[in-house]
Amino acid sequence: MGDTRSVDEVLAAAVERQDVPFVVAMAGDAAGTTYSGSFGEAAPGRAAGEETVFRIFSMTKAIGSLAAMLLIERGKLDADTPVEEILPAFARLQVIDRFEGEEPVMRPPRTRATLRHLATHTCGLAYEFWNEDVQRYMKATGHPSALAGTRDALNYPMVRDPGSGWDYGIGIDWLGMAVEAVDGRRIDDFCRQEIFEPLAMNDTVFELDEGRLKRLSAVSARSEDGGFAPANLIPPPHPEVYGMGHALYSTAPDYLRFLRLFLGRGSLDGKRLLREDSVDWMLADHMGGLQFAPMVTAMPAVSADCDPFPGVRKTHSFGFLRVEEDVPGMRSAGTQTWAGVLNSHYWFDPARNVAAVLMTQSLPFVEPRFMQVYEAYERAIYAR
């Protein structure tokens, strides 16, 4: 695996300084694993390791996008199909026009959202964590969060017309429902049969059994004294609909296998899941001239502001955030990335044949102390 000392030193020091409560990190290439390191306790009295189970939250999104991509390759879905033609309920969603007092005034969207808009976060839907108007709407109407696990909870308001800008939200939850509607299988069955079993992602699940529950990491939140205090955030068990924006549990080795599939241009360990041209299409910029917009937090306890690589142009592929320029000493143009809200992060760089995960379970998301560790880790991986 080469010289791992500098990577180990970065991560051990991060735990020692309490920049992270614990960490599991892995890197690899198309052929296999090239680095693995775990530091700290994933739960009281239990060391972190490759077997540690994580609530991966928005790392679920790329898997939902791959599910849709499999149907696109088979000719069963088209990225430019309006969502409402597959899911008629989507046609009822309206745009917040303004507020009169605290009451939202709604209007119909001027454009129709497509599956591509869902996959690229340009469908007009925004999480309440990132949009104060959605927070106000939910307070005024009593609308539940997407984490409620009900189908009705996904009927969020739009904050702009589809196709007019980036807003981070629940588009992939709707994309997963489109896969269900077209394929006929529930999304958990589809993912297990079409993705997890073929890729031998044996610890990636929608529900925890007793064995995995014993390996589940604890969640921590930054406390006022600068340390960590126990916290809890978990996907709803046995929901009415599995939201492909947040519903999965996984491990670092499993998710690295998922990333290595793309380094192998659709093939992992000799087993092909997607054609090479499908992978190239999936990883291309699908924003149609739009760009990623810096995400300003509306809930600082949940997340800090999010603008990775400020000043670097960023777009979105059919599954991931893309950087469009080389970052010196770090990732290359065309690198794909995203993360889960509890600070489980990943990237893969096709140009350099590098994939990596950096995983803990802490809030707030992308707090500066965590992001400094992430940068140091990434630089150490590329310096090896």
GROMACS .gro file of C-alpha atoms in nm:
model
  384
    1MET     CA    1   0.000   0.000   0.000
    2GLY     CA    2   0.302   0.232  -0.014
    3ASP     CA    3   0.410   0.471   0.261
    4THR     CA    4   0.108   0.535   0.482
    5ARG     CA    5   0.285   0.722   0.760
    6SER     CA    6   0.193   1.076   0.656
    7VAL     CA    7  -0.172   0.984   0.605
    8ASP     CA    8  -0.178   0.805   0.940
    9GLU     CA    9  -0.020   1.106   1.110
   10VAL     CA   10  -0.280   1.344   0.967
   11LEU     CA   11  -0.569   1.131   1.088
   12ALA     CA   12  -0.425   1.036   1.428
   13ALA     CA   13  -0.354   1.402   1.501
   14ALA     CA   14  -0.708   1.500   1.395
   15VAL     CA   15  -0.858   1.262   1.651
   16GLU     CA   16  -0.608   1.370   1.917
   17ARG     CA   17  -0.704   1.737   1.864
   18GLN     CA   18  -1.075   1.645   1.860
   19ASP     CA   19  -1.116   1.788   1.511
   20VAL     CA   20  -1.309   1.463   1.456
   21PRO     CA   21  -1.449   1.225   1.719
   22PHE     CA   22  -1.306   0.927   1.528
   23VAL     CA   23  -1.226   0.851   1.166
   24VAL     CA   24  -1.221   0.564   0.917
   25ALA     CA   25  -1.042   0.644   0.591
   26MET     CA   26  -0.973   0.436   0.283
   27ALA     CA   27  -0.832   0.499  -0.063
   28GLY     CA   28  -0.807   0.287  -0.372
   29ASP     CA   29  -0.774   0.268  -0.748
   30ALA     CA   30  -0.947   0.065  -1.017
   31ALA     CA   31  -0.751  -0.244  -0.910
   32GLY     CA   32  -0.806  -0.240  -0.534
   33THR     CA   33  -0.744  -0.074  -0.197
   34THR     CA   34  -0.429   0.136  -0.157
   35TYR     CA   35  -0.480   0.280   0.194
   36SER     CA   36  -0.679   0.200   0.505
   37GLY     CA   37  -0.658   0.367   0.843
   38SER     CA   38  -0.889   0.398   1.145
   39PHE     CA   39  -0.838   0.610   1.455
   40GLY     CA   40  -1.037   0.673   1.771
   41GLU     CA   41  -1.348   0.506   1.909
   42ALA     CA   42  -1.652   0.469   1.684
   43ALA     CA   43  -1.859   0.423   1.999
   44PRO     CA   44  -1.761   0.422   2.367
   45GLY     CA   45  -1.526   0.129   2.425
   46ARG     CA   46  -1.531   0.020   2.058
   47ALA     CA   47  -1.245   0.107   1.826
   48ALA     CA   48  -1.322   0.243   1.480
   49GLY     CA   49  -1.236   0.010   1.194
   50GLU     CA   50  -1.326  -0.112   0.848
   51GLU     CA   51  -1.624  -0.295   1.001
   52THR     CA   52  -1.771   0.026   1.149
   53VAL     CA   53  -2.123   0.094   1.017
   54PHE     CA   54  -2.216   0.453   0.924
   55ARG     CA   55  -2.539   0.639   0.861
   56ILE     CA   56  -2.426   0.766   0.521
   57PHE     CA   57  -2.719   1.003   0.459
   58SER     CA   58  -2.647   1.195   0.135
   59MET     CA   59  -2.384   0.947   0.020
   60THR     CA   60  -2.705   0.754  -0.061
   61LYS     CA   61  -2.776   1.003  -0.342
   62ALA     CA   62  -2.511   0.873  -0.582
   63ILE     CA   63  -2.646   0.521  -0.539
   64GLY     CA   64  -2.996   0.647  -0.626
   65SER     CA   65  -2.850   0.814  -0.933
   66LEU     CA   66  -2.678   0.491  -1.036
   67ALA     CA   67  -3.012   0.308  -0.999
   68ALA     CA   68  -3.166   0.553  -1.246
   69MET     CA   69  -2.861   0.524  -1.474
   70LEU     CA   70  -2.907   0.148  -1.498
   71LEU     CA   71  -3.260   0.204  -1.631
   72ILE     CA   72  -3.141   0.480  -1.866
   73GLU     CA   73  -2.884   0.240  -2.013
   74ARG     CA   74  -3.157  -0.020  -2.062
   75GLY     CA   75  -3.380   0.230  -2.241
   76LYS     CA   76  -3.645   0.230  -1.967
   77LEU     CA   77  -3.585   0.589  -1.853
   78ASP     CA   78  -3.487   0.908  -2.033
   79ALA     CA   79  -3.314   1.190  -1.846
   80ASP     CA   80  -3.527   1.453  -2.021
   81THR     CA   81  -3.866   1.300  -1.936
   82PRO     CA   82  -4.075   1.536  -1.719
   83VAL     CA   83  -4.104   1.392  -1.368
   84GLU     CA   84  -4.483   1.429  -1.364
   85GLU     CA   85  -4.517   1.193  -1.663
   86ILE     CA   86  -4.381   0.913  -1.441
   87LEU     CA   87  -4.496   1.043  -1.103
   88PRO     CA   88  -4.819   1.245  -1.152
   89ALA     CA   89  -4.810   1.366  -0.789
   90PHE     CA   90  -4.506   1.580  -0.876
   91ALA     CA   91  -4.732   1.806  -1.084
   92ARG     CA   92  -4.893   1.931  -0.761
   93LEU     CA   93  -4.571   2.089  -0.633
   94GLN     CA   94  -4.570   2.468  -0.645
   95VAL     CA   95  -4.318   2.749  -0.609
   96ILE     CA   96  -4.303   2.978  -0.305
   97ASP     CA   97  -4.372   3.317  -0.467
   98ARG     CA   98  -4.362   3.530  -0.152
   99PHE     CA   99  -4.487   3.548   0.206
  100GLU     CA  100  -4.773   3.762   0.327
  101GLY     CA  101  -4.697   3.786   0.694
  102GLU     CA  102  -4.596   3.429   0.770
  103GLU     CA  103  -4.830   3.276   0.513
  104PRO     CA  104  -4.665   3.147   0.196
  105VAL     CA  105  -4.816   3.253  -0.135
  106MET     CA  106  -4.764   2.984  -0.398
  107ARG     CA  107  -4.762   2.977  -0.779
  108PRO     CA  108  -4.728   2.702  -1.040
  109PRO     CA  109  -4.374   2.645  -1.176
  110ARG     CA  110  -4.311   2.802  -1.519
  111THR     CA  111  -4.108   2.501  -1.636
  112ARG     CA  112  -4.148   2.127  -1.587
  113ALA     CA  113  -3.881   1.943  -1.392
  114THR     CA  114  -3.713   1.650  -1.568
  115LEU     CA  115  -3.527   1.352  -1.427
  116ARG     CA  116  -3.203   1.533  -1.514
  117HIS     CA  117  -3.315   1.825  -1.296
  118LEU     CA  118  -3.377   1.584  -1.009
  119ALA     CA  119  -3.030   1.431  -1.041
  120THR     CA  120  -2.847   1.766  -1.060
  121HIS     CA  121  -3.032   1.956  -0.784
  122THR     CA  122  -3.178   2.199  -1.035
  123CYS     CA  123  -3.542   2.089  -0.993
  124GLY     CA  124  -3.633   2.378  -0.761
  125LEU     CA  125  -3.653   2.171  -0.442
  126ALA     CA  126  -3.442   2.274  -0.141
  127TYR     CA  127  -3.385   2.129   0.205
  128GLU     CA  128  -3.497   2.341   0.498
  129PHE     CA  129  -3.137   2.327   0.629
  130TRP     CA  130  -3.027   2.538   0.334
  131ASN     CA  131  -3.325   2.761   0.266
  132GLU     CA  132  -3.499   2.990   0.512
  133ASP     CA  133  -3.809   3.021   0.292
  134VAL     CA  134  -3.858   2.643   0.314
  135GLN     CA  135  -3.815   2.667   0.692
  136ARG     CA  136  -4.082   2.939   0.704
  137TYR     CA  137  -4.311   2.735   0.481
  138MET     CA  138  -4.277   2.427   0.699
  139LYS     CA  139  -4.342   2.627   1.015
  140ALA     CA  140  -4.651   2.791   0.863
  141THR     CA  141  -4.798   2.472   0.716
  142GLY     CA  142  -4.675   2.204   0.956
  143HIS     CA  143  -4.519   2.021   0.661
  144PRO     CA  144  -4.293   1.737   0.781
  145SER     CA  145  -3.925   1.699   0.701
  146ALA     CA  146  -3.811   1.454   0.434
  147LEU     CA  147  -3.674   1.247   0.722
  148ALA     CA  148  -4.031   1.170   0.832
  149GLY     CA  149  -4.021   0.875   0.592
  150THR     CA  150  -4.369   0.929   0.444
  151ARG     CA  151  -4.451   0.980   0.079
  152ASP     CA  152  -4.641   1.299   0.165
  153ALA     CA  153  -4.332   1.440   0.338
  154LEU     CA  154  -4.160   1.459  -0.002
  155ASN     CA  155  -4.415   1.712  -0.130
  156TYR     CA  156  -4.181   2.001  -0.056
  157PRO     CA  157  -4.241   2.346  -0.201
  158MET     CA  158  -4.018   2.463  -0.484
  159VAL     CA  159  -3.805   2.771  -0.425
  160ARG     CA  160  -3.754   2.851  -0.794
  161ASP     CA  161  -3.856   2.727  -1.137
  162PRO     CA  162  -3.695   2.398  -1.243
  163GLY     CA  163  -3.384   2.443  -1.455
  164SER     CA  164  -3.309   2.796  -1.331
  165GLY     CA  165  -3.045   2.731  -1.063
  166TRP     CA  166  -2.885   2.505  -0.803
  167ASP     CA  167  -3.063   2.427  -0.476
  168TYR     CA  168  -2.961   2.134  -0.262
  169GLY     CA  169  -3.266   1.927  -0.184
  170ILE     CA  170  -3.472   1.612  -0.219
  171GLY     CA  171  -3.456   1.560  -0.594
  172ILE     CA  172  -3.294   1.217  -0.560
  173ASP     CA  173  -3.578   1.099  -0.334
  174TRP     CA  174  -3.814   1.163  -0.627
  175LEU     CA  175  -3.564   1.004  -0.868
  176GLY     CA  176  -3.573   0.686  -0.658
  177MET     CA  177  -3.953   0.685  -0.674
  178ALA     CA  178  -3.931   0.720  -1.054
  179VAL     CA  179  -3.708   0.410  -1.061
  180GLU     CA  180  -3.967   0.222  -0.856
  181ALA     CA  181  -4.253   0.336  -1.080
  182VAL     CA  182  -4.081   0.227  -1.402
  183ASP     CA  183  -3.912  -0.089  -1.277
  184GLY     CA  184  -4.187  -0.223  -1.052
  185ARG     CA  185  -3.956  -0.327  -0.768
  186ARG     CA  186  -3.929  -0.129  -0.445
  187ILE     CA  187  -3.613   0.077  -0.445
  188ASP     CA  188  -3.456  -0.126  -0.163
  189ASP     CA  189  -3.505  -0.448  -0.358
  190PHE     CA  190  -3.380  -0.285  -0.679
  191CYS     CA  191  -3.063  -0.155  -0.513
  192ARG     CA  192  -2.990  -0.484  -0.339
  193GLN     CA  193  -3.038  -0.695  -0.653
  194GLU     CA  194  -2.891  -0.458  -0.911
  195ILE     CA  195  -2.613  -0.279  -0.719
  196PHE     CA  196  -2.520  -0.415  -0.377
  197GLU     CA  197  -2.510  -0.787  -0.460
  198PRO     CA  198  -2.324  -0.748  -0.794
  199LEU     CA  199  -2.068  -0.515  -0.632
  200ALA     CA  200  -2.037  -0.728  -0.314
  201MET     CA  201  -2.139  -0.429  -0.101
  202ASN     CA  202  -2.245  -0.669   0.171
  203ASP     CA  203  -2.278  -0.415   0.453
  204THR     CA  204  -2.480  -0.155   0.261
  205VAL     CA  205  -2.839  -0.180   0.382
  206PHE     CA  206  -3.162   0.013   0.433
  207GLU     CA  207  -3.238  -0.148   0.770
  208LEU     CA  208  -3.000  -0.256   1.046
  209ASP     CA  209  -3.005  -0.611   1.172
  210GLU     CA  210  -2.876  -0.695   1.519
  211GLY     CA  211  -2.524  -0.767   1.400
  212ARG     CA  212  -2.481  -0.438   1.216
  213LEU     CA  213  -2.648  -0.245   1.499
  214LYS     CA  214  -2.365  -0.365   1.723
  215ARG     CA  215  -2.117  -0.216   1.474
  216LEU     CA  216  -2.303   0.115   1.429
  217SER     CA  217  -2.100   0.425   1.514
  218ALA     CA  218  -2.213   0.685   1.765
  219VAL     CA  219  -2.302   1.040   1.657
  220SER     CA  220  -2.134   1.344   1.812
  221ALA     CA  221  -2.208   1.716   1.792
  222ARG     CA  222  -1.961   1.996   1.854
  223SER     CA  223  -2.013   2.132   2.205
  224GLU     CA  224  -1.963   2.488   2.330
  225ASP     CA  225  -1.633   2.391   2.496
  226GLY     CA  226  -1.494   2.282   2.157
  227GLY     CA  227  -1.517   1.910   2.227
  228PHE     CA  228  -1.791   1.667   2.132
  229ALA     CA  229  -2.115   1.570   2.303
  230PRO     CA  230  -2.341   1.273   2.221
  231ALA     CA  231  -2.608   1.343   1.959
  232ASN     CA  232  -2.846   1.140   1.749
  233LEU     CA  233  -2.958   1.155   1.388
  234ILE     CA  234  -3.079   0.849   1.205
  235PRO     CA  235  -3.283   0.767   0.893
  236PRO     CA  236  -3.643   0.666   0.976
  237PRO     CA  237  -3.669   0.287   1.011
  238HIS     CA  238  -3.921   0.101   0.791
  239PRO     CA  239  -4.048   0.417   0.618
  240GLU     CA  240  -4.338   0.438   0.376
  241VAL     CA  241  -4.082   0.524   0.108
  242TYR     CA  242  -3.704   0.488   0.123
  243GLY     CA  243  -3.564   0.829   0.037
  244MET     CA  244  -3.262   0.779  -0.189
  245GLY     CA  245  -3.135   1.110  -0.057
  246HIS     CA  246  -3.060   0.971   0.289
  247ALA     CA  247  -3.179   0.617   0.364
  248LEU     CA  248  -2.868   0.397   0.363
  249TYR     CA  249  -2.617   0.254   0.606
  250SER     CA  250  -2.276   0.145   0.481
  251THR     CA  251  -1.909   0.093   0.562
  252ALA     CA  252  -1.590   0.247   0.426
  253PRO     CA  253  -1.487  -0.070   0.234
  254ASP     CA  254  -1.832  -0.101   0.074
  255TYR     CA  255  -1.844   0.259  -0.039
  256LEU     CA  256  -1.492   0.241  -0.175
  257ARG     CA  257  -1.606  -0.053  -0.390
  258PHE     CA  258  -1.890   0.165  -0.522
  259LEU     CA  259  -1.642   0.441  -0.614
  260ARG     CA  260  -1.399   0.196  -0.774
  261LEU     CA  261  -1.678   0.091  -1.012
  262PHE     CA  262  -1.647   0.433  -1.174
  263LEU     CA  263  -1.267   0.425  -1.186
  264GLY     CA  264  -1.314   0.096  -1.371
  265ARG     CA  265  -1.556   0.271  -1.612
  266GLY     CA  266  -1.844   0.047  -1.513
  267SER     CA  267  -1.651  -0.266  -1.421
  268LEU     CA  268  -1.537  -0.382  -1.075
  269ASP     CA  269  -1.312  -0.683  -1.018
  270GLY     CA  270  -1.395  -0.816  -1.364
  271LYS     CA  271  -1.773  -0.777  -1.327
  272ARG     CA  272  -1.939  -0.521  -1.555
  273LEU     CA  273  -2.239  -0.325  -1.425
  274LEU     CA  274  -2.250  -0.036  -1.677
  275ARG     CA  275  -2.115   0.014  -2.028
  276GLU     CA  276  -1.816   0.247  -2.056
  277ASP     CA  277  -2.013   0.498  -2.262
  278SER     CA  278  -2.283   0.501  -1.994
  279VAL     CA  279  -2.025   0.587  -1.728
  280ASP     CA  280  -1.881   0.864  -1.945
  281TRP     CA  281  -2.232   1.005  -1.996
  282MET     CA  282  -2.317   0.979  -1.626
  283LEU     CA  283  -2.001   1.159  -1.513
  284ALA     CA  284  -2.030   1.447  -1.762
  285ASP     CA  285  -2.159   1.793  -1.663
  286HIS     CA  286  -2.540   1.775  -1.679
  287MET     CA  287  -2.624   2.126  -1.557
  288GLY     CA  288  -2.674   2.279  -1.901
  289GLY     CA  289  -2.468   2.590  -1.834
  290LEU     CA  290  -2.566   2.632  -1.469
  291GLN     CA  291  -2.312   2.598  -1.187
  292PHE     CA  292  -2.303   2.485  -0.827
  293ALA     CA  293  -2.395   2.774  -0.597
  294PRO     CA  294  -2.239   2.812  -0.251
  295MET     CA  295  -2.474   2.667   0.010
  296VAL     CA  296  -2.549   2.908   0.296
  297THR     CA  297  -2.669   2.736   0.610
  298ALA     CA  298  -3.010   2.807   0.759
  299MET     CA  299  -2.936   2.575   1.056
  300PRO     CA  300  -2.581   2.631   1.187
  301ALA     CA  301  -2.610   2.347   1.440
  302VAL     CA  302  -2.664   2.105   1.150
  303SER     CA  303  -2.424   2.250   0.896
  304ALA     CA  304  -2.176   2.525   0.833
  305ASP     CA  305  -2.180   2.705   0.497
  306CYS     CA  306  -2.072   2.471   0.218
  307ASP     CA  307  -1.855   2.592  -0.069
  308PRO     CA  308  -1.586   2.332  -0.142
  309PHE     CA  309  -1.282   2.468  -0.329
  310PRO     CA  310  -1.397   2.832  -0.335
  311GLY     CA  311  -1.323   2.999  -0.668
  312VAL     CA  312  -1.303   2.667  -0.853
  313ARG     CA  313  -1.583   2.621  -1.106
  314LYS     CA  314  -1.813   2.338  -1.001
  315THR     CA  315  -2.094   2.164  -1.186
  316HIS     CA  316  -2.294   1.846  -1.130
  317SER     CA  317  -2.290   1.521  -1.322
  318PHE     CA  318  -2.581   1.277  -1.319
  319GLY     CA  319  -2.454   1.149  -0.984
  320PHE     CA  320  -2.198   1.377  -0.826
  321LEU     CA  321  -2.058   1.727  -0.778
  322ARG     CA  322  -1.776   1.790  -1.030
  323VAL     CA  323  -1.477   2.022  -1.018
  324GLU     CA  324  -1.405   2.166  -1.362
  325GLU     CA  325  -1.045   2.270  -1.287
  326ASP     CA  326  -0.740   2.099  -1.139
  327VAL     CA  327  -0.683   2.178  -0.770
  328PRO     CA  328  -0.304   2.196  -0.716
  329GLY     CA  329  -0.175   1.913  -0.498
  330MET     CA  330  -0.524   1.766  -0.483
  331ARG     CA  331  -0.797   1.647  -0.718
  332SER     CA  332  -0.802   1.685  -1.097
  333ALA     CA  333  -1.059   1.845  -1.325
  334GLY     CA  334  -1.348   1.605  -1.370
  335THR     CA  335  -1.320   1.465  -1.016
  336GLN     CA  336  -1.656   1.365  -0.866
  337THR     CA  337  -1.748   1.410  -0.501
  338TRP     CA  338  -2.014   1.444  -0.234
  339ALA     CA  339  -2.080   1.364   0.131
  340GLY     CA  340  -2.327   1.279   0.405
  341VAL     CA  341  -2.447   1.529   0.665
  342LEU     CA  342  -2.264   1.350   0.949
  343ASN     CA  343  -1.931   1.424   0.778
  344SER     CA  344  -1.884   1.111   0.574
  345HIS     CA  345  -1.708   1.230   0.258
  346TYR     CA  346  -1.572   1.084  -0.064
  347TRP     CA  347  -1.419   1.172  -0.398
  348PHE     CA  348  -1.295   0.986  -0.703
  349ASP     CA  349  -1.057   1.125  -0.961
  350PRO     CA  350  -1.077   0.936  -1.294
  351ALA     CA  351  -0.779   1.124  -1.440
  352ARG     CA  352  -0.549   1.012  -1.156
  353ASN     CA  353  -0.717   0.674  -1.086
  354VAL     CA  354  -0.777   0.767  -0.721
  355ALA     CA  355  -1.084   0.714  -0.502
  356ALA     CA  356  -1.108   0.785  -0.130
  357VAL     CA  357  -1.346   0.806   0.163
  358LEU     CA  358  -1.304   0.999   0.489
  359MET     CA  359  -1.577   0.903   0.732
  360THR     CA  360  -1.687   1.004   1.080
  361GLN     CA  361  -2.026   1.080   1.242
  362SER     CA  362  -2.031   1.439   1.363
  363LEU     CA  363  -2.221   1.767   1.340
  364PRO     CA  364  -2.209   2.033   1.213
  365PHE     CA  365  -2.152   1.924   0.854
  366VAL     CA  366  -1.842   2.077   0.687
  367GLU     CA  367  -1.740   2.272   0.998
  368PRO     CA  368  -1.401   2.438   0.938
  369ARG     CA  369  -1.215   2.203   1.173
  370PHE     CA  370  -1.336   1.902   0.978
  371MET     CA  371  -1.264   2.059   0.639
  372GLN     CA  372  -0.904   2.129   0.741
  373VAL     CA  373  -0.864   1.758   0.817
  374TYR     CA  374  -1.023   1.667   0.484
  375GLU     CA  375  -0.781   1.889   0.294
  376ALA     CA  376  -0.479   1.754   0.482
  377TYR     CA  377  -0.597   1.396   0.421
  378GLU     CA  378  -0.650   1.455   0.050
  379ARG     CA  379  -0.310   1.620   0.009
  380ALA     CA  380  -0.145   1.331   0.193
  381ILE     CA  381  -0.319   1.076  -0.032
  382TYR     CA  382  -0.193   1.250  -0.346
  383ALA     CA  383   0.157   1.299  -0.202
  384ARG     CA  384   0.213   0.926  -0.149
   0.00000   0.00000   0.00000
